[in-house]
Structure formats: C-alpha cells, structure tokens
PDB file of C-alpha atoms and ligand atoms in Angstrom:
ATOM      1  CA  MET A   1       0.000   0.000   0.000  1.00  0.00           C
ATOM      2  CA  LYS A   2       1.240   3.495  -0.842  1.00  0.00           C
ATOM      3  CA  ALA A   3       1.015   6.034   1.983  1.00  0.00           C
ATOM      4  CA  VAL A   4      -2.603   7.200   2.218  1.00  0.00           C
ATOM      5  CA  ASN A   5      -3.518  10.887   2.253  1.00  0.00           C
ATOM      6  CA  ILE A   6      -6.733  12.883   1.881  1.00  0.00           C
ATOM      7  CA  HIS A   7      -6.430  12.799  -1.933  1.00  0.00           C
ATOM      8  CA  THR A   8      -6.406   8.985  -1.783  1.00  0.00           C
ATOM      9  CA  LEU A   9      -9.692   9.029   0.150  1.00  0.00           C
ATOM     10  CA  ASN A  10     -11.292  11.668  -2.099  1.00  0.00           C
ATOM     11  CA  GLY A  11     -10.287   9.525  -5.097  1.00  0.00           C
ATOM     12  CA  TYR A  12     -12.119   6.531  -3.595  1.00  0.00           C
ATOM     13  CA  LYS A  13     -15.253   8.642  -3.158  1.00  0.00           C
ATOM     14  CA  ALA A  14     -15.046   9.995  -6.721  1.00  0.00           C
ATOM     15  CA  ARG A  15     -14.713   6.458  -8.096  1.00  0.00           C
ATOM     16  CA  GLY A  16     -17.399   4.992  -5.802  1.00  0.00           C
ATOM     17  CA  GLU A  17     -14.869   2.624  -4.155  1.00  0.00           C
ATOM     18  CA  LYS A  18     -15.503   1.813  -0.497  1.00  0.00           C
ATOM     19  CA  PHE A  19     -12.573   1.901   1.954  1.00  0.00           C
ATOM     20  CA  PRO A  20     -11.896   0.395   5.399  1.00  0.00           C
ATOM     21  CA  VAL A  21     -11.073   2.308   8.581  1.00  0.00           C
ATOM     22  CA  ILE A  22     -10.288   0.756  11.971  1.00  0.00           C
ATOM     23  CA  THR A  23      -9.235   1.948  15.394  1.00  0.00           C
ATOM     24  CA  ALA A  24      -5.731   1.332  16.742  1.00  0.00           C
ATOM     25  CA  TYR A  25      -4.257   2.364  20.067  1.00  0.00           C
ATOM     26  CA  ASP A  26      -0.747   0.917  20.084  1.00  0.00           C
ATOM     27  CA  SER A  27       2.177   0.224  17.845  1.00  0.00           C
ATOM     28  CA  ALA A  28       1.677  -3.566  17.563  1.00  0.00           C
ATOM     29  CA  PHE A  29      -1.910  -3.321  16.294  1.00  0.00           C
ATOM     30  CA  ALA A  30      -1.023  -0.290  14.153  1.00  0.00           C
ATOM     31  CA  ARG A  31       1.494  -2.481  12.326  1.00  0.00           C
ATOM     32  CA  GLN A  32      -1.167  -5.148  11.730  1.00  0.00           C
ATOM     33  CA  VAL A  33      -3.460  -2.428  10.344  1.00  0.00           C
ATOM     34  CA  GLU A  34      -0.746  -1.411   7.890  1.00  0.00           C
ATOM     35  CA  LEU A  35      -0.095  -5.051   6.877  1.00  0.00           C
ATOM     36  CA  ALA A  36      -3.832  -5.488   6.201  1.00  0.00           C
ATOM     37  CA  GLU A  37      -3.692  -2.376   3.959  1.00  0.00           C
ATOM     38  CA  ILE A  38      -6.430  -0.603   5.904  1.00  0.00           C
ATOM     39  CA  ASP A  39      -6.491   2.982   4.697  1.00  0.00           C
ATOM     40  CA  VAL A  40      -7.164   4.831   7.935  1.00  0.00           C
ATOM     41  CA  ALA A  41      -6.014   4.068  11.505  1.00  0.00           C
ATOM     42  CA  LEU A  42      -8.240   5.949  13.955  1.00  0.00           C
ATOM     43  CA  VAL A  43      -6.778   6.554  17.401  1.00  0.00           C
ATOM     44  CA  GLY A  44     -10.274   6.788  18.842  1.00  0.00           C
ATOM     45  CA  ASP A  45     -11.074   7.934  22.345  1.00  0.00           C
ATOM     46  CA  SER A  46     -12.860   4.550  22.533  1.00  0.00           C
ATOM     47  CA  LEU A  47      -9.395   3.916  23.983  1.00  0.00           C
ATOM     48  CA  GLY A  48     -11.094   4.805  27.278  1.00  0.00           C
ATOM     49  CA  ASN A  49     -13.632   1.967  27.030  1.00  0.00           C
ATOM     50  CA  VAL A  50     -11.677  -0.807  25.357  1.00  0.00           C
ATOM     51  CA  VAL A  51      -8.115  -0.300  26.638  1.00  0.00           C
ATOM     52  CA  LEU A  52      -8.231   1.798  29.810  1.00  0.00           C
ATOM     53  CA  GLY A  53     -11.331   0.218  31.382  1.00  0.00           C
ATOM     54  CA  TYR A  54     -13.463   3.372  31.769  1.00  0.00           C
ATOM     55  CA  LYS A  55     -17.259   3.208  31.437  1.00  0.00           C
ATOM     56  CA  SER A  56     -17.311   5.970  28.807  1.00  0.00           C
ATOM     57  CA  THR A  57     -14.941   8.175  26.809  1.00  0.00           C
ATOM     58  CA  VAL A  58     -15.472  11.109  29.189  1.00  0.00           C
ATOM     59  CA  PRO A  59     -12.408  10.427  31.424  1.00  0.00           C
ATOM     60  CA  VAL A  60      -9.964  10.194  28.462  1.00  0.00           C
ATOM     61  CA  SER A  61      -7.350  12.971  28.655  1.00  0.00           C
ATOM     62  CA  MET A  62      -5.156  14.789  26.145  1.00  0.00           C
ATOM     63  CA  SER A  63      -2.115  13.043  27.641  1.00  0.00           C
ATOM     64  CA  ASP A  64      -3.747   9.658  26.967  1.00  0.00           C
ATOM     65  CA  MET A  65      -4.456  10.625  23.361  1.00  0.00           C
ATOM     66  CA  VAL A  66      -0.980  12.045  22.720  1.00  0.00           C
ATOM     67  CA  HIS A  67       0.680   8.947  24.211  1.00  0.00           C
ATOM     68  CA  HIS A  68      -1.386   6.487  22.135  1.00  0.00           C
ATOM     69  CA  THR A  69      -1.278   8.572  18.928  1.00  0.00           C
ATOM     70  CA  ALA A  70       2.517   8.574  19.076  1.00  0.00           C
ATOM     71  CA  ALA A  71       2.541   4.783  19.563  1.00  0.00           C
ATOM     72  CA  VAL A  72       0.247   4.228  16.559  1.00  0.00           C
ATOM     73  CA  ALA A  73       2.311   6.579  14.381  1.00  0.00           C
ATOM     74  CA  ARG A  74       5.474   4.633  15.297  1.00  0.00           C
ATOM     75  CA  GLY A  75       3.872   1.341  14.245  1.00  0.00           C
ATOM     76  CA  ASN A  76       2.317   2.377  10.946  1.00  0.00           C
ATOM     77  CA  SER A  77       3.837   4.496   8.197  1.00  0.00           C
ATOM     78  CA  LYS A  78       1.216   3.923   5.489  1.00  0.00           C
ATOM     79  CA  SER A  79      -2.308   4.392   6.858  1.00  0.00           C
ATOM     80  CA  LEU A  80      -3.673   7.887   7.431  1.00  0.00           C
ATOM     81  CA  VAL A  81      -3.600   8.387  11.217  1.00  0.00           C
ATOM     82  CA  VAL A  82      -6.634  10.245  12.594  1.00  0.00           C
ATOM     83  CA  ALA A  83      -6.624  11.108  16.311  1.00  0.00           C
ATOM     84  CA  ASP A  84      -9.615  12.009  18.482  1.00  0.00           C
ATOM     85  CA  LEU A  85      -9.693  15.227  20.446  1.00  0.00           C
ATOM     86  CA  PRO A  86     -11.030  13.974  23.817  1.00  0.00           C
ATOM     87  CA  PHE A  87     -13.901  15.317  25.938  1.00  0.00           C
ATOM     88  CA  MET A  88     -13.715  19.090  26.598  1.00  0.00           C
ATOM     89  CA  SER A  89     -10.361  19.465  24.816  1.00  0.00           C
ATOM     90  CA  TYR A  90     -12.032  21.546  22.063  1.00  0.00           C
ATOM     91  CA  SER A  91     -14.595  23.542  24.029  1.00  0.00           C
ATOM     92  CA  THR A  92     -12.910  26.843  23.094  1.00  0.00           C
ATOM     93  CA  GLU A  93     -11.251  27.791  19.808  1.00  0.00           C
ATOM     94  CA  ASN A  94      -7.877  28.303  21.505  1.00  0.00           C
ATOM     95  CA  ASP A  95      -8.031  24.902  23.187  1.00  0.00           C
ATOM     96  CA  THR A  96      -8.985  23.325  19.854  1.00  0.00           C
ATOM     97  CA  LEU A  97      -5.971  24.804  18.119  1.00  0.00           C
ATOM     98  CA  SER A  98      -3.417  24.047  20.813  1.00  0.00           C
ATOM     99  CA  ASN A  99      -4.682  20.517  21.516  1.00  0.00           C
ATOM    100  CA  SER A 100      -4.876  19.705  17.789  1.00  0.00           C
ATOM    101  CA  ALA A 101      -1.270  20.861  17.438  1.00  0.00           C
ATOM    102  CA  ARG A 102      -0.267  18.401  20.195  1.00  0.00           C
ATOM    103  CA  LEU A 103      -1.945  15.493  18.363  1.00  0.00           C
ATOM    104  CA  MET A 104      -0.395  16.473  15.015  1.00  0.00           C
ATOM    105  CA  GLN A 105       3.043  16.765  16.611  1.00  0.00           C
ATOM    106  CA  ALA A 106       2.547  13.301  18.129  1.00  0.00           C
ATOM    107  CA  GLY A 107       2.114  11.879  14.620  1.00  0.00           C
ATOM    108  CA  ALA A 108      -1.550  12.333  13.626  1.00  0.00           C
ATOM    109  CA  HIS A 109      -2.365  13.405  10.075  1.00  0.00           C
ATOM    110  CA  MET A 110      -5.864  14.602  10.995  1.00  0.00           C
ATOM    111  CA  VAL A 111      -7.885  15.342  14.141  1.00  0.00           C
ATOM    112  CA  LYS A 112     -11.456  14.271  14.854  1.00  0.00           C
ATOM    113  CA  LEU A 113     -14.029  16.073  16.975  1.00  0.00           C
ATOM    114  CA  GLU A 114     -17.656  15.380  17.862  1.00  0.00           C
ATOM    115  CA  GLY A 115     -20.486  17.826  17.280  1.00  0.00           C
ATOM    116  CA  GLY A 116     -22.437  19.969  14.851  1.00  0.00           C
ATOM    117  CA  ALA A 117     -22.704  23.571  13.710  1.00  0.00           C
ATOM    118  CA  TRP A 118     -21.189  25.001  16.932  1.00  0.00           C
ATOM    119  CA  LEU A 119     -17.810  23.687  15.741  1.00  0.00           C
ATOM    120  CA  THR A 120     -17.709  25.509  12.411  1.00  0.00           C
ATOM    121  CA  GLU A 121     -15.466  28.403  13.506  1.00  0.00           C
ATOM    122  CA  SER A 122     -12.954  26.010  15.098  1.00  0.00           C
ATOM    123  CA  ILE A 123     -12.924  23.789  12.004  1.00  0.00           C
ATOM    124  CA  TYR A 124     -12.411  26.830   9.780  1.00  0.00           C
ATOM    125  CA  LYS A 125      -9.459  27.935  11.925  1.00  0.00           C
ATOM    126  CA  LEU A 126      -7.898  24.460  11.920  1.00  0.00           C
ATOM    127  CA  ALA A 127      -8.260  24.198   8.138  1.00  0.00           C
ATOM    128  CA  GLN A 128      -6.670  27.643   7.659  1.00  0.00           C
ATOM    129  CA  ARG A 129      -3.712  26.525   9.769  1.00  0.00           C
ATOM    130  CA  GLY A 130      -3.177  23.335   7.769  1.00  0.00           C
ATOM    131  CA  ILE A 131      -4.775  20.846  10.154  1.00  0.00           C
ATOM    132  CA  PRO A 132      -7.147  18.400   8.423  1.00  0.00           C
ATOM    133  CA  VAL A 133     -10.371  17.666  10.306  1.00  0.00           C
ATOM    134  CA  CYS A 134     -12.798  14.771  10.587  1.00  0.00           C
ATOM    135  CA  GLY A 135     -16.242  15.579  12.025  1.00  0.00           C
ATOM    136  CA  HIS A 136     -18.355  13.078  13.984  1.00  0.00           C
ATOM    137  CA  LEU A 137     -22.172  13.205  13.999  1.00  0.00           C
ATOM    138  CA  GLY A 138     -25.091  10.954  14.929  1.00  0.00           C
ATOM    139  CA  LEU A 139     -24.298   9.139  18.164  1.00  0.00           C
ATOM    140  CA  THR A 140     -21.508  11.209  19.711  1.00  0.00           C
ATOM    141  CA  PRO A 141     -20.237   9.154  22.672  1.00  0.00           C
ATOM    142  CA  GLN A 142     -18.654  12.122  24.515  1.00  0.00           C
ATOM    143  CA  SER A 143     -22.238  13.448  24.932  1.00  0.00           C
ATOM    144  CA  VAL A 144     -23.601  10.167  26.332  1.00  0.00           C
ATOM    145  CA  ASN A 145     -24.758  11.905  29.519  1.00  0.00           C
ATOM    146  CA  LYS A 146     -26.722  14.487  27.524  1.00  0.00           C
ATOM    147  CA  LEU A 147     -28.083  11.894  25.068  1.00  0.00           C
ATOM    148  CA  GLY A 148     -29.221   9.629  27.919  1.00  0.00           C
ATOM    149  CA  GLY A 149     -27.450   6.538  26.614  1.00  0.00           C
ATOM    150  CA  TYR A 150     -25.956   4.968  23.503  1.00  0.00           C
ATOM    151  CA  LYS A 151     -29.013   5.234  21.249  1.00  0.00           C
ATOM    152  CA  VAL A 152     -29.622   5.386  17.502  1.00  0.00           C
ATOM    153  CA  GLN A 153     -29.883   9.053  16.434  1.00  0.00           C
ATOM    154  CA  GLY A 154     -31.845  10.800  13.663  1.00  0.00           C
ATOM    155  CA  ARG A 155     -34.865   8.504  13.646  1.00  0.00           C
ATOM    156  CA  ASP A 156     -37.489  11.250  13.296  1.00  0.00           C
ATOM    157  CA  ASP A 157     -37.592  13.755  10.446  1.00  0.00           C
ATOM    158  CA  ALA A 158     -36.549  16.785  12.524  1.00  0.00           C
ATOM    159  CA  ALA A 159     -33.559  14.998  14.039  1.00  0.00           C
ATOM    160  CA  ALA A 160     -32.523  13.594  10.651  1.00  0.00           C
ATOM    161  CA  GLN A 161     -32.736  17.064   9.103  1.00  0.00           C
ATOM    162  CA  GLU A 162     -30.623  18.527  11.918  1.00  0.00           C
ATOM    163  CA  ILE A 163     -27.878  15.934  11.389  1.00  0.00           C
ATOM    164  CA  LEU A 164     -27.910  16.582   7.634  1.00  0.00           C
ATOM    165  CA  GLN A 165     -27.668  20.363   8.167  1.00  0.00           C
ATOM    166  CA  ASP A 166     -24.836  19.879  10.676  1.00  0.00           C
ATOM    167  CA  ALA A 167     -22.988  17.676   8.171  1.00  0.00           C
ATOM    168  CA  LEU A 168     -23.292  20.335   5.486  1.00  0.00           C
ATOM    169  CA  SER A 169     -22.092  23.027   7.928  1.00  0.00           C
ATOM    170  CA  LEU A 170     -19.011  21.002   8.923  1.00  0.00           C
ATOM    171  CA  GLN A 171     -18.157  20.400   5.270  1.00  0.00           C
ATOM    172  CA  GLU A 172     -18.657  24.089   4.464  1.00  0.00           C
ATOM    173  CA  ALA A 173     -16.345  25.038   7.358  1.00  0.00           C
ATOM    174  CA  GLY A 174     -13.561  22.901   5.894  1.00  0.00           C
ATOM    175  CA  ALA A 175     -13.930  19.380   7.316  1.00  0.00           C
ATOM    176  CA  ASP A 176     -12.239  16.724   5.171  1.00  0.00           C
ATOM    177  CA  LEU A 177     -14.026  13.608   6.467  1.00  0.00           C
ATOM    178  CA  LEU A 178     -17.132  12.794   8.491  1.00  0.00           C
ATOM    179  CA  VAL A 179     -17.821   9.881  10.834  1.00  0.00           C
ATOM    180  CA  LEU A 180     -21.524   9.079  11.083  1.00  0.00           C
ATOM    181  CA  GLU A 181     -22.390   6.809  14.008  1.00  0.00           C
ATOM    182  CA  CYS A 182     -25.597   4.862  14.670  1.00  0.00           C
ATOM    183  CA  VAL A 183     -28.143   6.434  12.352  1.00  0.00           C
ATOM    184  CA  PRO A 184     -30.797   4.741  10.206  1.00  0.00           C
ATOM    185  CA  THR A 185     -29.573   3.329   6.889  1.00  0.00           C
ATOM    186  CA  ASP A 186     -31.599   5.764   4.766  1.00  0.00           C
ATOM    187  CA  LEU A 187     -30.140   8.770   6.608  1.00  0.00           C
ATOM    188  CA  GLY A 188     -26.602   7.376   6.196  1.00  0.00           C
ATOM    189  CA  ALA A 189     -27.254   6.989   2.471  1.00  0.00           C
ATOM    190  CA  ARG A 190     -28.751  10.488   2.129  1.00  0.00           C
ATOM    191  CA  ILE A 191     -25.903  12.278   3.923  1.00  0.00           C
ATOM    192  CA  THR A 192     -23.302  10.316   1.943  1.00  0.00           C
ATOM    193  CA  LYS A 193     -24.989  11.368  -1.304  1.00  0.00           C
ATOM    194  CA  GLU A 194     -25.286  15.043  -0.341  1.00  0.00           C
ATOM    195  CA  LEU A 195     -21.697  15.442   0.897  1.00  0.00           C
ATOM    196  CA  ALA A 196     -18.673  15.866  -1.361  1.00  0.00           C
ATOM    197  CA  ILE A 197     -16.311  14.687   1.418  1.00  0.00           C
ATOM    198  CA  PRO A 198     -16.023  10.957   2.277  1.00  0.00           C
ATOM    199  CA  VAL A 199     -18.448   9.722   4.942  1.00  0.00           C
ATOM    200  CA  ILE A 200     -17.279   6.917   7.245  1.00  0.00           C
ATOM    201  CA  GLY A 201     -20.113   4.948   8.800  1.00  0.00           C
ATOM    202  CA  ILE A 202     -20.373   2.882  11.965  1.00  0.00           C
ATOM    203  CA  GLY A 203     -23.890   1.529  12.335  1.00  0.00           C
ATOM    204  CA  ALA A 204     -24.926   3.919   9.531  1.00  0.00           C
ATOM    205  CA  GLY A 205     -25.755   1.350   6.867  1.00  0.00           C
ATOM    206  CA  PRO A 206     -23.991   0.004   3.802  1.00  0.00           C
ATOM    207  CA  GLU A 207     -24.193   3.130   1.627  1.00  0.00           C
ATOM    208  CA  THR A 208     -21.537   5.254   3.359  1.00  0.00           C
ATOM    209  CA  ASP A 209     -18.208   5.712   1.537  1.00  0.00           C
ATOM    210  CA  ALA A 210     -16.268   3.837   4.218  1.00  0.00           C
ATOM    211  CA  GLN A 211     -16.799   1.763   7.366  1.00  0.00           C
ATOM    212  CA  VAL A 212     -15.048   1.979  10.713  1.00  0.00           C
ATOM    213  CA  LEU A 213     -15.017  -0.558  13.549  1.00  0.00           C
ATOM    214  CA  VAL A 214     -13.386  -0.591  16.967  1.00  0.00           C
ATOM    215  CA  ILE A 215     -10.594  -3.158  16.581  1.00  0.00           C
ATOM    216  CA  TYR A 216     -11.252  -4.920  19.895  1.00  0.00           C
ATOM    217  CA  ASP A 217     -14.969  -5.270  19.030  1.00  0.00           C
ATOM    218  CA  MET A 218     -14.298  -6.884  15.625  1.00  0.00           C
ATOM    219  CA  LEU A 219     -11.764  -9.244  17.231  1.00  0.00           C
ATOM    220  CA  GLY A 220     -14.379 -10.229  19.837  1.00  0.00           C
ATOM    221  CA  PHE A 221     -12.315  -8.929  22.803  1.00  0.00           C
ATOM    222  CA  SER A 222     -14.906  -6.468  24.118  1.00  0.00           C
ATOM    223  CA  PRO A 223     -17.361  -7.659  26.788  1.00  0.00           C
ATOM    224  CA  ARG A 224     -20.345  -6.174  24.876  1.00  0.00           C
ATOM    225  CA  ILE A 225     -20.289  -6.508  21.086  1.00  0.00           C
ATOM    226  CA  PRO A 226     -22.528  -3.864  19.452  1.00  0.00           C
ATOM    227  CA  LYS A 227     -25.106  -4.832  16.791  1.00  0.00           C
ATOM    228  CA  PHE A 228     -23.143  -2.991  14.076  1.00  0.00           C
ATOM    229  CA  THR A 229     -20.011  -5.114  14.609  1.00  0.00           C
ATOM    230  CA  ARG A 230     -19.069  -8.501  13.155  1.00  0.00           C
ATOM    231  CA  ASN A 231     -16.565 -10.721  14.935  1.00  0.00           C
ATOM    232  CA  PHE A 232     -14.021 -11.308  12.160  1.00  0.00           C
ATOM    233  CA  LEU A 233     -11.633 -13.281  14.405  1.00  0.00           C
ATOM    234  CA  ALA A 234     -14.308 -15.914  15.047  1.00  0.00           C
ATOM    235  CA  GLU A 235     -14.195 -16.717  11.318  1.00  0.00           C
ATOM    236  CA  THR A 236     -10.439 -17.392  11.218  1.00  0.00           C
ATOM    237  CA  ASN A 237      -7.646 -18.183  13.632  1.00  0.00           C
ATOM    238  CA  SER A 238      -5.402 -15.209  12.976  1.00  0.00           C
ATOM    239  CA  ILE A 239      -5.613 -11.494  13.731  1.00  0.00           C
ATOM    240  CA  GLU A 240      -3.794 -10.770  10.456  1.00  0.00           C
ATOM    241  CA  LYS A 241      -6.407 -12.705   8.469  1.00  0.00           C
ATOM    242  CA  ALA A 242      -9.314 -11.185  10.443  1.00  0.00           C
ATOM    243  CA  LEU A 243      -8.119  -7.670   9.548  1.00  0.00           C
ATOM    244  CA  ALA A 244      -7.552  -8.612   5.896  1.00  0.00           C
ATOM    245  CA  ASN A 245     -11.043 -10.170   5.745  1.00  0.00           C
ATOM    246  CA  TYR A 246     -12.559  -7.022   7.265  1.00  0.00           C
ATOM    247  CA  ALA A 247     -10.811  -4.832   4.668  1.00  0.00           C
ATOM    248  CA  ALA A 248     -11.997  -7.095   1.833  1.00  0.00           C
ATOM    249  CA  ALA A 249     -15.580  -7.254   3.181  1.00  0.00           C
ATOM    250  CA  VAL A 250     -15.791  -3.449   3.337  1.00  0.00           C
ATOM    251  CA  ARG A 251     -14.307  -2.986  -0.129  1.00  0.00           C
ATOM    252  CA  SER A 252     -16.683  -5.544  -1.670  1.00  0.00           C
ATOM    253  CA  GLY A 253     -19.732  -4.135   0.157  1.00  0.00           C
ATOM    254  CA  GLU A 254     -20.323  -7.488   1.923  1.00  0.00           C
ATOM    255  CA  PHE A 255     -19.982  -5.703   5.300  1.00  0.00           C
ATOM    256  CA  PRO A 256     -22.157  -4.310   6.796  1.00  0.00           C
ATOM    257  CA  ALA A 257     -25.011  -6.758   6.166  1.00  0.00           C
ATOM    258  CA  PRO A 258     -28.651  -5.925   7.063  1.00  0.00           C
ATOM    259  CA  GLU A 259     -28.256  -7.410  10.578  1.00  0.00           C
ATOM    260  CA  HIS A 260     -25.591  -4.763  11.375  1.00  0.00           C
ATOM    261  CA  CYS A 261     -27.830  -1.827  10.369  1.00  0.00           C
ATOM    262  CA  PHE A 262     -30.646   0.250  11.898  1.00  0.00           C
ATOM    263  CA  ASP A 263     -33.996   1.423  10.410  1.00  0.00           C
TER     264      ASP A 263
HETATM  265  O1  KIV B   1     -13.511   6.609  19.411  1.00  0.00           O
HETATM  266  C1  KIV B   1     -13.783   5.886  18.458  1.00  0.00           C
HETATM  267  O2  KIV B   1     -13.335   4.745  18.331  1.00  0.00           O
HETATM  268  C2  KIV B   1     -14.666   6.415  17.441  1.00  0.00           C
HETATM  269  C3  KIV B   1     -15.237   5.436  16.461  1.00  0.00           C
HETATM  270  C4  KIV B   1     -16.266   4.604  17.099  1.00  0.00           C
HETATM  271  C5  KIV B   1     -15.746   6.117  15.243  1.00  0.00           C
HETATM  272  O3  KIV B   1     -14.954   7.577  17.421  1.00  0.00           O
END
C-alpha cells in the first residue's frame, strides 16, 4: 500500500470505491493495520472503554491521546492516522488549536471532533492553519450523559434534518471527512450522497463511503459486542487474516449486512 492521504480518500469517493477504517491504540496493532492495507487508523477515544477500562470516553485525557497517537504513528507508516480530540479538549477555539497541534506533533495526520454547527469556527481555523479535520455526527459518545445513553440518532424527520444540516455546515467550514455513528440506513445513504467529502459509517448502513469498527470489538475482545459489529476473528484463527477479511468485506460491500444496520 502506498502512503494514504486525503487525496487517496477523495479519489475513492469519486470512483465509488468503499474503503476500510479501523481503530488502533498501540504500535503492535497499528502495524497489523498497515499489513492489512487498511487505509485509515483511527486513534479513537474509545481507547477509554476498550483499553483503559473506563465506562465511557469522558475520562480520556489529552495526555492519553498524545501517548497512544505517538505509539500508533510509530507502528504504521502507510495508513492515514486520525486522532480524536477527547472530551472538553475543544470547548474553546484556543483549546482546539493548541490541543490539535499536540496530536499532530505526536504523529496524527488529521484530528477528529464530535459535534455539529457550533464547531464551524474552530474547524475553519484548523483548516486555515493546515490541520485536516474529521467531524463526527449521529451518536456522539462524549455526549452520552446528555443523550441519555448509547441510542440510535436521527430517527425522526426533525432529528434527521438537523444531522444533515450539521454535516453540510461542517463540510462548508472545511472538514475533510465525516464519521456518522448509529443512524438509520436511509439517513446514512442520504448524507453520503449530499456530501462531497467521504463519509465513514459505523452503524450507519452500507451506503456510506467507508466503514469503521473498533478493533477490539471486531476481534471479539470487548465484553459487549454492538449490533453494528461482526466478529471477524471468530471466522479465522489469525488477527492478520481477520483484519484482511474485514478490509476485503468493506471494499466488496459485503460488510455491513442488514443485521448490522438500523432502520
Ligand atoms: O472513538 C472511536 O473509536 C470512534 C469510532 C467509534 C468512530 O470515534
């Protein structure tokens, strides 16, 4: 695999080719992600749940994210490394800029943040300063306490319209990618069609431009496996093969199947 950059991902979208994304938190798994030719390694703040043993992503700190982003960047020189800005690290524009700089200097190629139109000024400022941005809409786990649980979002017309408008605002502000989490399949398809930037789905149906899974979920290591995940390790006896099978299943459109999606 040649080193992946935002032009690679835009090319996939233009050609209608789906691409795989997966989380990684350390150098050993990051290397496996590169060997499986997975285009994007996301240093997600799901780190808090699946590696650090927290009940949510809320306790994850900037130091945690910098530490794990640097480890992933050391283990993988081909995938695009996207790092999450953790809870409350982007609540002001100045914090957004300085904390994004820390993640980029640790080895990220792009930062990800959760939320809608309120983030447009920050995204504009990051883009102006040469920092690529991935938005995150739908189920935004850092807001679990406000959302009242990990629930499918955008099921009624007003909520669906709000997510679509937020997606357009983030794109207009300069976002390069969008993660869409736990929304009905038809909303995932509609947003993907309306946006020029690639949309990465997780529980957002088969029509998004890319799919992302939490690596420990798709290897069956997590205590609770969400509906939108498939255990790829159960189908083989090697982590290397499980990752390669995931990449192939996303590229062919075989994953996600109807049982991984929401109406
Ligand atoms: O933190 C994370 O792993 C994420 C993915 C679930 C998209 O944001």
